[in-house]
PDB file of C-alpha atoms in Angstrom:
ATOM      1  CA  MET A 289      78.724  59.775 -27.318  1.00  0.00           C
ATOM      2  CA  LYS A 290      76.009  62.285 -26.364  1.00  0.00           C
ATOM      3  CA  LYS A 291      75.321  60.216 -23.188  1.00  0.00           C
ATOM      4  CA  HIS A 292      78.980  60.408 -22.247  1.00  0.00           C
ATOM      5  CA  LEU A 293      79.098  64.187 -22.799  1.00  0.00           C
ATOM      6  CA  LEU A 294      75.986  64.698 -20.671  1.00  0.00           C
ATOM      7  CA  SER A 295      77.435  62.589 -17.880  1.00  0.00           C
ATOM      8  CA  ALA A 296      80.681  64.526 -17.998  1.00  0.00           C
ATOM      9  CA  PHE A 297      78.841  67.852 -17.817  1.00  0.00           C
ATOM     10  CA  LEU A 298      76.715  66.765 -14.896  1.00  0.00           C
ATOM     11  CA  LEU A 299      79.765  65.461 -13.058  1.00  0.00           C
ATOM     12  CA  ALA A 300      81.565  68.759 -13.635  1.00  0.00           C
ATOM     13  CA  ALA A 301      78.606  70.675 -12.341  1.00  0.00           C
ATOM     14  CA  LEU A 302      78.881  68.808  -9.057  1.00  0.00           C
ATOM     15  CA  PHE A 303      82.407  70.004  -8.549  1.00  0.00           C
ATOM     16  CA  ILE A 304      82.440  73.426 -10.269  1.00  0.00           C
ATOM     17  CA  PRO A 305      80.070  75.757  -8.439  1.00  0.00           C
ATOM     18  CA  SER A 306      79.902  78.168 -11.364  1.00  0.00           C
ATOM     19  CA  LEU A 307      78.260  75.489 -13.491  1.00  0.00           C
ATOM     20  CA  ALA A 308      75.864  74.295 -10.809  1.00  0.00           C
ATOM     21  CA  GLN A 309      74.929  77.583  -9.181  1.00  0.00           C
ATOM     22  CA  GLN A 310      73.911  80.903 -10.645  1.00  0.00           C
ATOM     23  CA  THR A 311      76.045  83.797  -9.312  1.00  0.00           C
ATOM     24  CA  ALA A 312      74.212  86.033  -6.859  1.00  0.00           C
ATOM     25  CA  PRO A 313      73.555  89.543  -8.243  1.00  0.00           C
ATOM     26  CA  VAL A 314      75.047  91.198  -5.130  1.00  0.00           C
ATOM     27  CA  GLY A 315      77.408  90.462  -2.250  1.00  0.00           C
ATOM     28  CA  LEU A 316      76.876  89.251   1.308  1.00  0.00           C
ATOM     29  CA  GLU A 317      77.561  90.889   4.643  1.00  0.00           C
ATOM     30  CA  LEU A 318      79.122  87.923   6.437  1.00  0.00           C
ATOM     31  CA  TYR A 319      77.696  89.094   9.775  1.00  0.00           C
ATOM     32  CA  SER A 320      74.402  87.627   8.509  1.00  0.00           C
ATOM     33  CA  PHE A 321      75.787  84.147   9.251  1.00  0.00           C
ATOM     34  CA  ARG A 322      77.643  85.033  12.488  1.00  0.00           C
ATOM     35  CA  ASP A 323      76.138  82.156  14.454  1.00  0.00           C
ATOM     36  CA  GLN A 324      77.081  79.629  11.820  1.00  0.00           C
ATOM     37  CA  PHE A 325      80.587  81.082  11.479  1.00  0.00           C
ATOM     38  CA  LYS A 326      81.118  80.811  15.239  1.00  0.00           C
ATOM     39  CA  ALA A 327      80.529  77.074  14.948  1.00  0.00           C
ATOM     40  CA  ASP A 328      82.239  76.310  11.612  1.00  0.00           C
ATOM     41  CA  VAL A 329      84.099  78.845   9.504  1.00  0.00           C
ATOM     42  CA  PRO A 330      85.164  76.548   6.615  1.00  0.00           C
ATOM     43  CA  GLY A 331      81.713  74.948   6.304  1.00  0.00           C
ATOM     44  CA  THR A 332      79.860  78.236   6.435  1.00  0.00           C
ATOM     45  CA  MET A 333      82.215  79.845   3.917  1.00  0.00           C
ATOM     46  CA  ALA A 334      81.473  76.958   1.562  1.00  0.00           C
ATOM     47  CA  LYS A 335      77.749  77.580   1.993  1.00  0.00           C
ATOM     48  CA  VAL A 336      78.251  81.244   1.123  1.00  0.00           C
ATOM     49  CA  ARG A 337      79.911  80.173  -2.099  1.00  0.00           C
ATOM     50  CA  GLN A 338      77.205  77.581  -2.856  1.00  0.00           C
ATOM     51  CA  MET A 339      74.513  80.259  -2.500  1.00  0.00           C
ATOM     52  CA  GLY A 340      76.200  82.060  -5.399  1.00  0.00           C
ATOM     53  CA  PHE A 341      77.958  84.874  -3.594  1.00  0.00           C
ATOM     54  CA  ARG A 342      81.288  86.056  -4.943  1.00  0.00           C
ATOM     55  CA  GLU A 343      81.699  89.375  -3.068  1.00  0.00           C
ATOM     56  CA  VAL A 344      81.527  89.797   0.706  1.00  0.00           C
ATOM     57  CA  GLU A 345      81.904  92.316   3.454  1.00  0.00           C
ATOM     58  CA  VAL A 346      83.892  91.025   6.438  1.00  0.00           C
ATOM     59  CA  ALA A 347      82.770  91.573  10.009  1.00  0.00           C
ATOM     60  CA  GLY A 348      85.219  89.712  12.236  1.00  0.00           C
ATOM     61  CA  THR A 349      87.187  86.498  11.723  1.00  0.00           C
ATOM     62  CA  TYR A 350      85.584  84.321  14.415  1.00  0.00           C
ATOM     63  CA  GLY A 351      88.748  83.343  16.245  1.00  0.00           C
ATOM     64  CA  MET A 352      90.844  82.886  13.118  1.00  0.00           C
ATOM     65  CA  THR A 353      93.887  84.904  12.253  1.00  0.00           C
ATOM     66  CA  LEU A 354      93.339  87.371   9.434  1.00  0.00           C
ATOM     67  CA  GLU A 355      95.663  85.312   7.241  1.00  0.00           C
ATOM     68  CA  ALA A 356      93.755  82.074   7.893  1.00  0.00           C
ATOM     69  CA  PHE A 357      90.425  83.790   7.228  1.00  0.00           C
ATOM     70  CA  ARG A 358      91.758  85.205   3.973  1.00  0.00           C
ATOM     71  CA  LYS A 359      92.794  81.668   2.929  1.00  0.00           C
ATOM     72  CA  GLU A 360      89.242  80.479   3.493  1.00  0.00           C
ATOM     73  CA  LEU A 361      87.894  83.327   1.379  1.00  0.00           C
ATOM     74  CA  ASP A 362      90.359  82.581  -1.391  1.00  0.00           C
ATOM     75  CA  LYS A 363      89.630  78.854  -1.280  1.00  0.00           C
ATOM     76  CA  ASN A 364      85.987  79.588  -1.923  1.00  0.00           C
ATOM     77  CA  GLY A 365      86.533  82.225  -4.605  1.00  0.00           C
ATOM     78  CA  LEU A 366      85.187  85.000  -2.357  1.00  0.00           C
ATOM     79  CA  LYS A 367      86.450  88.580  -2.659  1.00  0.00           C
ATOM     80  CA  ALA A 368      86.487  90.741   0.466  1.00  0.00           C
ATOM     81  CA  ILE A 369      85.331  94.099  -0.945  1.00  0.00           C
ATOM     82  CA  SER A 370      85.128  95.774   2.440  1.00  0.00           C
ATOM     83  CA  THR A 371      85.796  95.150   6.119  1.00  0.00           C
ATOM     84  CA  GLY A 372      84.610  96.720   9.330  1.00  0.00           C
ATOM     85  CA  ALA A 373      86.710  98.950  11.595  1.00  0.00           C
ATOM     86  CA  SER A 374      85.831 100.333  15.000  1.00  0.00           C
ATOM     87  CA  PHE A 375      85.584 104.070  15.596  1.00  0.00           C
ATOM     88  CA  GLU A 376      88.197 103.659  18.364  1.00  0.00           C
ATOM     89  CA  ASP A 377      90.751 102.143  15.966  1.00  0.00           C
ATOM     90  CA  LEU A 378      90.078 104.817  13.379  1.00  0.00           C
ATOM     91  CA  GLU A 379      90.696 107.444  16.092  1.00  0.00           C
ATOM     92  CA  ASN A 380      93.729 105.827  17.709  1.00  0.00           C
ATOM     93  CA  ASN A 381      95.233 103.107  15.533  1.00  0.00           C
ATOM     94  CA  VAL A 382      94.885 103.656  11.798  1.00  0.00           C
ATOM     95  CA  PRO A 383      97.934 101.525  10.979  1.00  0.00           C
ATOM     96  CA  LYS A 384      96.097  98.510  12.451  1.00  0.00           C
ATOM     97  CA  VAL A 385      93.067  99.260  10.259  1.00  0.00           C
ATOM     98  CA  ILE A 386      95.272  99.574   7.154  1.00  0.00           C
ATOM     99  CA  ASN A 387      97.089  96.306   7.915  1.00  0.00           C
ATOM    100  CA  GLU A 388      93.845  94.358   8.449  1.00  0.00           C
ATOM    101  CA  ALA A 389      92.346  95.657   5.204  1.00  0.00           C
ATOM    102  CA  LYS A 390      95.452  94.790   3.254  1.00  0.00           C
ATOM    103  CA  ILE A 391      95.649  91.238   4.588  1.00  0.00           C
ATOM    104  CA  LEU A 392      92.015  90.681   3.607  1.00  0.00           C
ATOM    105  CA  GLY A 393      92.488  92.417   0.257  1.00  0.00           C
ATOM    106  CA  ALA A 394      89.681  94.868   1.017  1.00  0.00           C
ATOM    107  CA  LYS A 395      89.545  98.225  -0.813  1.00  0.00           C
ATOM    108  CA  TYR A 396      86.923  99.695   1.530  1.00  0.00           C
ATOM    109  CA  VAL A 397      86.885 100.106   5.320  1.00  0.00           C
ATOM    110  CA  VAL A 398      83.496 100.641   6.938  1.00  0.00           C
ATOM    111  CA  CYS A 399      82.700 102.165  10.348  1.00  0.00           C
ATOM    112  CA  ALA A 400      79.180 101.336  11.555  1.00  0.00           C
ATOM    113  CA  TRP A 401      78.976 103.075  14.919  1.00  0.00           C
ATOM    114  CA  ILE A 402      79.835 106.491  16.300  1.00  0.00           C
ATOM    115  CA  PRO A 403      80.149 106.437  20.121  1.00  0.00           C
ATOM    116  CA  HIS A 404      77.451 108.403  21.935  1.00  0.00           C
ATOM    117  CA  THR A 405      75.657 108.279  25.280  1.00  0.00           C
ATOM    118  CA  ALA A 406      72.555 106.152  25.616  1.00  0.00           C
ATOM    119  CA  ASP A 407      70.238 106.847  22.667  1.00  0.00           C
ATOM    120  CA  LEU A 408      71.031 110.559  22.338  1.00  0.00           C
ATOM    121  CA  PHE A 409      73.261 111.711  19.490  1.00  0.00           C
ATOM    122  CA  THR A 410      74.699 115.208  19.974  1.00  0.00           C
ATOM    123  CA  GLN A 411      76.542 117.988  18.199  1.00  0.00           C
ATOM    124  CA  GLY A 412      79.692 117.006  20.028  1.00  0.00           C
ATOM    125  CA  ASP A 413      79.369 113.393  18.827  1.00  0.00           C
ATOM    126  CA  ALA A 414      78.938 114.609  15.228  1.00  0.00           C
ATOM    127  CA  ASP A 415      81.904 116.959  15.376  1.00  0.00           C
ATOM    128  CA  ARG A 416      84.122 114.285  16.853  1.00  0.00           C
ATOM    129  CA  ALA A 417      83.122 111.877  14.074  1.00  0.00           C
ATOM    130  CA  ILE A 418      83.772 114.443  11.320  1.00  0.00           C
ATOM    131  CA  ASP A 419      87.279 115.043  12.649  1.00  0.00           C
ATOM    132  CA  VAL A 420      88.115 111.344  13.136  1.00  0.00           C
ATOM    133  CA  PHE A 421      86.732 110.259   9.751  1.00  0.00           C
ATOM    134  CA  ASN A 422      88.415 113.027   7.758  1.00  0.00           C
ATOM    135  CA  THR A 423      91.767 112.382   9.490  1.00  0.00           C
ATOM    136  CA  ALA A 424      91.631 108.597   9.224  1.00  0.00           C
ATOM    137  CA  GLY A 425      90.161 108.739   5.722  1.00  0.00           C
ATOM    138  CA  LYS A 426      93.123 110.665   4.407  1.00  0.00           C
ATOM    139  CA  LEU A 427      95.586 108.118   5.880  1.00  0.00           C
ATOM    140  CA  LEU A 428      93.547 105.273   4.373  1.00  0.00           C
ATOM    141  CA  ALA A 429      93.331 107.025   0.995  1.00  0.00           C
ATOM    142  CA  ASP A 430      97.134 107.314   0.955  1.00  0.00           C
ATOM    143  CA  GLU A 431      97.112 103.471   0.980  1.00  0.00           C
ATOM    144  CA  LYS A 432      94.440 103.258  -1.754  1.00  0.00           C
ATOM    145  CA  ILE A 433      91.728 102.279   0.739  1.00  0.00           C
ATOM    146  CA  THR A 434      88.393 104.115   0.906  1.00  0.00           C
ATOM    147  CA  LEU A 435      86.657 104.892   4.206  1.00  0.00           C
ATOM    148  CA  CYS A 436      82.861 104.724   4.387  1.00  0.00           C
ATOM    149  CA  TYR A 437      80.525 105.553   7.238  1.00  0.00           C
ATOM    150  CA  HIS A 438      77.584 103.128   7.600  1.00  0.00           C
ATOM    151  CA  THR A 439      74.273 104.749   8.469  1.00  0.00           C
ATOM    152  CA  HIS A 440      72.727 103.459  11.704  1.00  0.00           C
ATOM    153  CA  GLY A 441      69.625 105.501  12.429  1.00  0.00           C
ATOM    154  CA  TYR A 442      70.651 107.767  15.320  1.00  0.00           C
ATOM    155  CA  GLU A 443      72.340 110.276  13.021  1.00  0.00           C
ATOM    156  CA  PHE A 444      68.883 111.193  11.677  1.00  0.00           C
ATOM    157  CA  GLN A 445      67.904 112.718  15.012  1.00  0.00           C
ATOM    158  CA  LYS A 446      66.984 116.388  14.570  1.00  0.00           C
ATOM    159  CA  ILE A 447      69.450 119.094  15.652  1.00  0.00           C
ATOM    160  CA  PRO A 448      67.690 121.049  18.477  1.00  0.00           C
ATOM    161  CA  ASP A 449      65.682 124.012  17.247  1.00  0.00           C
ATOM    162  CA  MET A 450      66.362 123.048  13.583  1.00  0.00           C
ATOM    163  CA  GLN A 451      64.689 120.983  10.878  1.00  0.00           C
ATOM    164  CA  ALA A 452      68.055 119.567   9.773  1.00  0.00           C
ATOM    165  CA  THR A 453      69.331 116.227  11.045  1.00  0.00           C
ATOM    166  CA  TYR A 454      72.863 115.451  12.245  1.00  0.00           C
ATOM    167  CA  PHE A 455      73.254 113.478   9.077  1.00  0.00           C
ATOM    168  CA  ASP A 456      72.488 116.619   7.082  1.00  0.00           C
ATOM    169  CA  TYR A 457      75.136 118.388   9.172  1.00  0.00           C
ATOM    170  CA  MET A 458      77.820 115.713   8.866  1.00  0.00           C
ATOM    171  CA  VAL A 459      77.796 114.695   5.239  1.00  0.00           C
ATOM    172  CA  PRO A 460      78.836 118.035   3.717  1.00  0.00           C
ATOM    173  CA  GLN A 461      81.742 118.228   6.162  1.00  0.00           C
ATOM    174  CA  LEU A 462      83.051 114.752   5.283  1.00  0.00           C
ATOM    175  CA  ASP A 463      85.628 115.315   2.557  1.00  0.00           C
ATOM    176  CA  PRO A 464      84.519 113.110  -0.384  1.00  0.00           C
ATOM    177  CA  LYS A 465      88.194 112.586  -1.333  1.00  0.00           C
ATOM    178  CA  TYR A 466      88.617 110.693   1.933  1.00  0.00           C
ATOM    179  CA  VAL A 467      85.233 109.684   3.373  1.00  0.00           C
ATOM    180  CA  ASN A 468      82.087 108.441   1.721  1.00  0.00           C
ATOM    181  CA  LEU A 469      79.098 106.401   2.798  1.00  0.00           C
ATOM    182  CA  GLU A 470      77.522 102.980   3.021  1.00  0.00           C
ATOM    183  CA  MET A 471      73.750 103.124   3.165  1.00  0.00           C
ATOM    184  CA  ASP A 472      72.093 100.484   5.282  1.00  0.00           C
ATOM    185  CA  VAL A 473      68.575 100.889   3.890  1.00  0.00           C
ATOM    186  CA  TYR A 474      66.994  99.422   7.049  1.00  0.00           C
ATOM    187  CA  TRP A 475      68.748 102.018   9.223  1.00  0.00           C
ATOM    188  CA  VAL A 476      67.570 104.801   6.940  1.00  0.00           C
ATOM    189  CA  LYS A 477      63.985 103.531   7.029  1.00  0.00           C
ATOM    190  CA  ALA A 478      64.037 102.877  10.816  1.00  0.00           C
ATOM    191  CA  PRO A 479      64.031 106.562  11.825  1.00  0.00           C
ATOM    192  CA  GLY A 480      61.357 107.286   9.257  1.00  0.00           C
ATOM    193  CA  GLU A 481      63.534 108.436   6.323  1.00  0.00           C
ATOM    194  CA  ASP A 482      63.182 107.372   2.690  1.00  0.00           C
ATOM    195  CA  PRO A 483      66.310 105.589   1.288  1.00  0.00           C
ATOM    196  CA  VAL A 484      65.601 106.817  -2.255  1.00  0.00           C
ATOM    197  CA  ALA A 485      65.197 110.421  -1.105  1.00  0.00           C
ATOM    198  CA  ILE A 486      68.414 110.247   0.896  1.00  0.00           C
ATOM    199  CA  LEU A 487      70.253 108.849  -2.173  1.00  0.00           C
ATOM    200  CA  LYS A 488      69.042 111.844  -4.191  1.00  0.00           C
ATOM    201  CA  LYS A 489      69.805 114.325  -1.398  1.00  0.00           C
ATOM    202  CA  PHE A 490      73.436 113.265  -1.276  1.00  0.00           C
ATOM    203  CA  PRO A 491      74.263 112.218  -4.840  1.00  0.00           C
ATOM    204  CA  LYS A 492      77.432 110.201  -5.474  1.00  0.00           C
ATOM    205  CA  ARG A 493      78.254 109.969  -1.742  1.00  0.00           C
ATOM    206  CA  PHE A 494      77.043 106.401  -1.231  1.00  0.00           C
ATOM    207  CA  LEU A 495      79.526 103.905  -2.608  1.00  0.00           C
ATOM    208  CA  LEU A 496      78.289 100.862  -0.763  1.00  0.00           C
ATOM    209  CA  ALA A 497      74.897  99.582   0.428  1.00  0.00           C
ATOM    210  CA  HIS A 498      73.392  97.012   2.808  1.00  0.00           C
ATOM    211  CA  LEU A 499      70.185  95.506   1.583  1.00  0.00           C
ATOM    212  CA  LYS A 500      67.926  94.648   4.504  1.00  0.00           C
ATOM    213  CA  ASP A 501      64.153  94.648   4.712  1.00  0.00           C
ATOM    214  CA  ARG A 502      61.836  95.368   7.664  1.00  0.00           C
ATOM    215  CA  LYS A 503      58.721  93.529   8.808  1.00  0.00           C
ATOM    216  CA  PRO A 504      55.693  95.783   8.102  1.00  0.00           C
ATOM    217  CA  GLY A 505      54.309  97.368  11.226  1.00  0.00           C
ATOM    218  CA  THR A 506      57.695  97.598  12.978  1.00  0.00           C
ATOM    219  CA  PRO A 507      57.757 100.828  14.964  1.00  0.00           C
ATOM    220  CA  ASN A 508      60.275 103.470  13.868  1.00  0.00           C
ATOM    221  CA  THR A 509      63.306 104.070  16.050  1.00  0.00           C
ATOM    222  CA  MET A 510      66.196 106.563  16.133  1.00  0.00           C
ATOM    223  CA  SER A 511      68.248 104.635  18.691  1.00  0.00           C
ATOM    224  CA  GLY A 512      70.279 102.527  16.251  1.00  0.00           C
ATOM    225  CA  HIS A 513      68.896  99.403  17.982  1.00  0.00           C
ATOM    226  CA  ASP A 514      66.020  97.151  16.946  1.00  0.00           C
ATOM    227  CA  ASP A 515      64.767  93.589  17.222  1.00  0.00           C
ATOM    228  CA  VAL A 516      66.810  91.566  14.724  1.00  0.00           C
ATOM    229  CA  GLU A 517      63.782  89.318  14.133  1.00  0.00           C
ATOM    230  CA  SER A 518      62.165  92.205  12.277  1.00  0.00           C
ATOM    231  CA  ASN A 519      64.533  91.435   9.393  1.00  0.00           C
ATOM    232  CA  VAL A 520      62.520  89.745   6.632  1.00  0.00           C
ATOM    233  CA  VAL A 521      63.154  88.403   3.113  1.00  0.00           C
ATOM    234  CA  LEU A 522      64.023  91.189   0.677  1.00  0.00           C
ATOM    235  CA  GLY A 523      60.857  92.455  -0.952  1.00  0.00           C
ATOM    236  CA  ALA A 524      58.584  91.226   1.842  1.00  0.00           C
ATOM    237  CA  GLY A 525      59.082  94.335   4.016  1.00  0.00           C
ATOM    238  CA  ASP A 526      58.349  98.034   4.019  1.00  0.00           C
ATOM    239  CA  VAL A 527      61.790  99.405   3.074  1.00  0.00           C
ATOM    240  CA  GLY A 528      61.063  99.522  -0.659  1.00  0.00           C
ATOM    241  CA  ILE A 529      63.963  97.407  -1.946  1.00  0.00           C
ATOM    242  CA  ALA A 530      62.846  97.378  -5.580  1.00  0.00           C
ATOM    243  CA  ALA A 531      62.543 101.184  -5.746  1.00  0.00           C
ATOM    244  CA  PHE A 532      65.879 101.536  -3.979  1.00  0.00           C
ATOM    245  CA  MET A 533      67.673  99.227  -6.413  1.00  0.00           C
ATOM    246  CA  ALA A 534      66.238 101.130  -9.391  1.00  0.00           C
ATOM    247  CA  ALA A 535      67.471 104.422  -7.948  1.00  0.00           C
ATOM    248  CA  ALA A 536      70.806 103.056  -6.753  1.00  0.00           C
ATOM    249  CA  LYS A 537      71.824 102.104 -10.259  1.00  0.00           C
ATOM    250  CA  LYS A 538      71.871 105.807 -11.110  1.00  0.00           C
ATOM    251  CA  ALA A 539      73.368 106.947  -7.795  1.00  0.00           C
ATOM    252  CA  GLY A 540      76.926 105.636  -8.059  1.00  0.00           C
ATOM    253  CA  ILE A 541      76.680 102.758  -5.623  1.00  0.00           C
ATOM    254  CA  LYS A 542      79.466 100.314  -6.519  1.00  0.00           C
ATOM    255  CA  HIS A 543      78.772  97.296  -4.310  1.00  0.00           C
ATOM    256  CA  PHE A 544      75.685  95.889  -2.575  1.00  0.00           C
ATOM    257  CA  PHE A 545      75.587  93.386   0.293  1.00  0.00           C
ATOM    258  CA  ILE A 546      72.561  91.547   1.630  1.00  0.00           C
ATOM    259  CA  GLU A 547      72.467  91.679   5.391  1.00  0.00           C
ATOM    260  CA  ASP A 548      69.955  89.580   7.342  1.00  0.00           C
ATOM    261  CA  GLU A 549      70.473  89.709  11.090  1.00  0.00           C
ATOM    262  CA  SER A 550      67.539  87.454  11.992  1.00  0.00           C
ATOM    263  CA  SER A 551      67.794  83.900  13.312  1.00  0.00           C
ATOM    264  CA  ARG A 552      66.290  82.845   9.974  1.00  0.00           C
ATOM    265  CA  ALA A 553      69.092  84.347   7.846  1.00  0.00           C
ATOM    266  CA  MET A 554      70.284  81.054   6.352  1.00  0.00           C
ATOM    267  CA  GLU A 555      66.722  80.076   5.421  1.00  0.00           C
ATOM    268  CA  GLN A 556      65.770  83.492   4.086  1.00  0.00           C
ATOM    269  CA  MET A 557      68.882  84.214   2.098  1.00  0.00           C
ATOM    270  CA  PRO A 558      68.042  82.158  -1.055  1.00  0.00           C
ATOM    271  CA  LYS A 559      64.637  83.883  -1.167  1.00  0.00           C
ATOM    272  CA  SER A 560      66.254  87.297  -0.927  1.00  0.00           C
ATOM    273  CA  ILE A 561      68.655  86.407  -3.732  1.00  0.00           C
ATOM    274  CA  ALA A 562      65.734  85.191  -5.864  1.00  0.00           C
ATOM    275  CA  PHE A 563      63.853  88.456  -5.254  1.00  0.00           C
ATOM    276  CA  LEU A 564      66.869  90.509  -6.473  1.00  0.00           C
ATOM    277  CA  GLN A 565      67.311  88.254  -9.494  1.00  0.00           C
ATOM    278  CA  GLY A 566      63.701  88.883 -10.408  1.00  0.00           C
ATOM    279  CA  LEU A 567      64.027  92.646 -10.490  1.00  0.00           C
ATOM    280  CA  LYS A 568      63.994  94.325 -13.926  1.00  0.00           C
TER     281      LYS A 568
END
């Protein structure tokens, strides 16, 4: 009898991922597996599930309709917490953004890039973003969707003749009823800032976070661009992921997503999950 019960359990574990695989402690930014998704959406989605992820952030549908992509998510028991939106759509076509979020079932919309010339971010760029985000954010809030701006490094450039950064300038002018933030810890570290210090400087403004670590010795940059191969396994870099996670639990962050943009993302991901699972 015991032998039959054991066989039945093992058989069930093969077909029920929740029995065979421990759930990941955080979500996944699907852009991490963009190359795999381009080749095989259903197969890659199944791998995401098998790794233990249950929450994801969507960054494109790789040639699929939104409806078809949502079906793949549902089939694999994956919940789209957030989805990306371009600055241009937030400025000119908010109904499109709302429709896309609703089809995917996402409660957050994230914008990861403010248009600016070359590598120079200016007062005009910041003012334009404040206006667009507050306006679009209110329209999204009316539909029970929360807008978040994703840090990308260039907004930490110093305002001329001042010690303050453009990020310091922007955040207080983004109405927290309509606009909040997603911290990409890599893109806070890249310009030389401390993710934990930024969390404390702007309490309760970060609702989402990207977890991404940086190869030690990587030069700082304020351009918003870097070599994706500098992305390493969480805990192996110089970002300070453990300290960030400890602080983030007190800072009001609601959802975390691992993002690994390197060509080794599929190989590194289980190690990053294991690092997070080992944190106290």
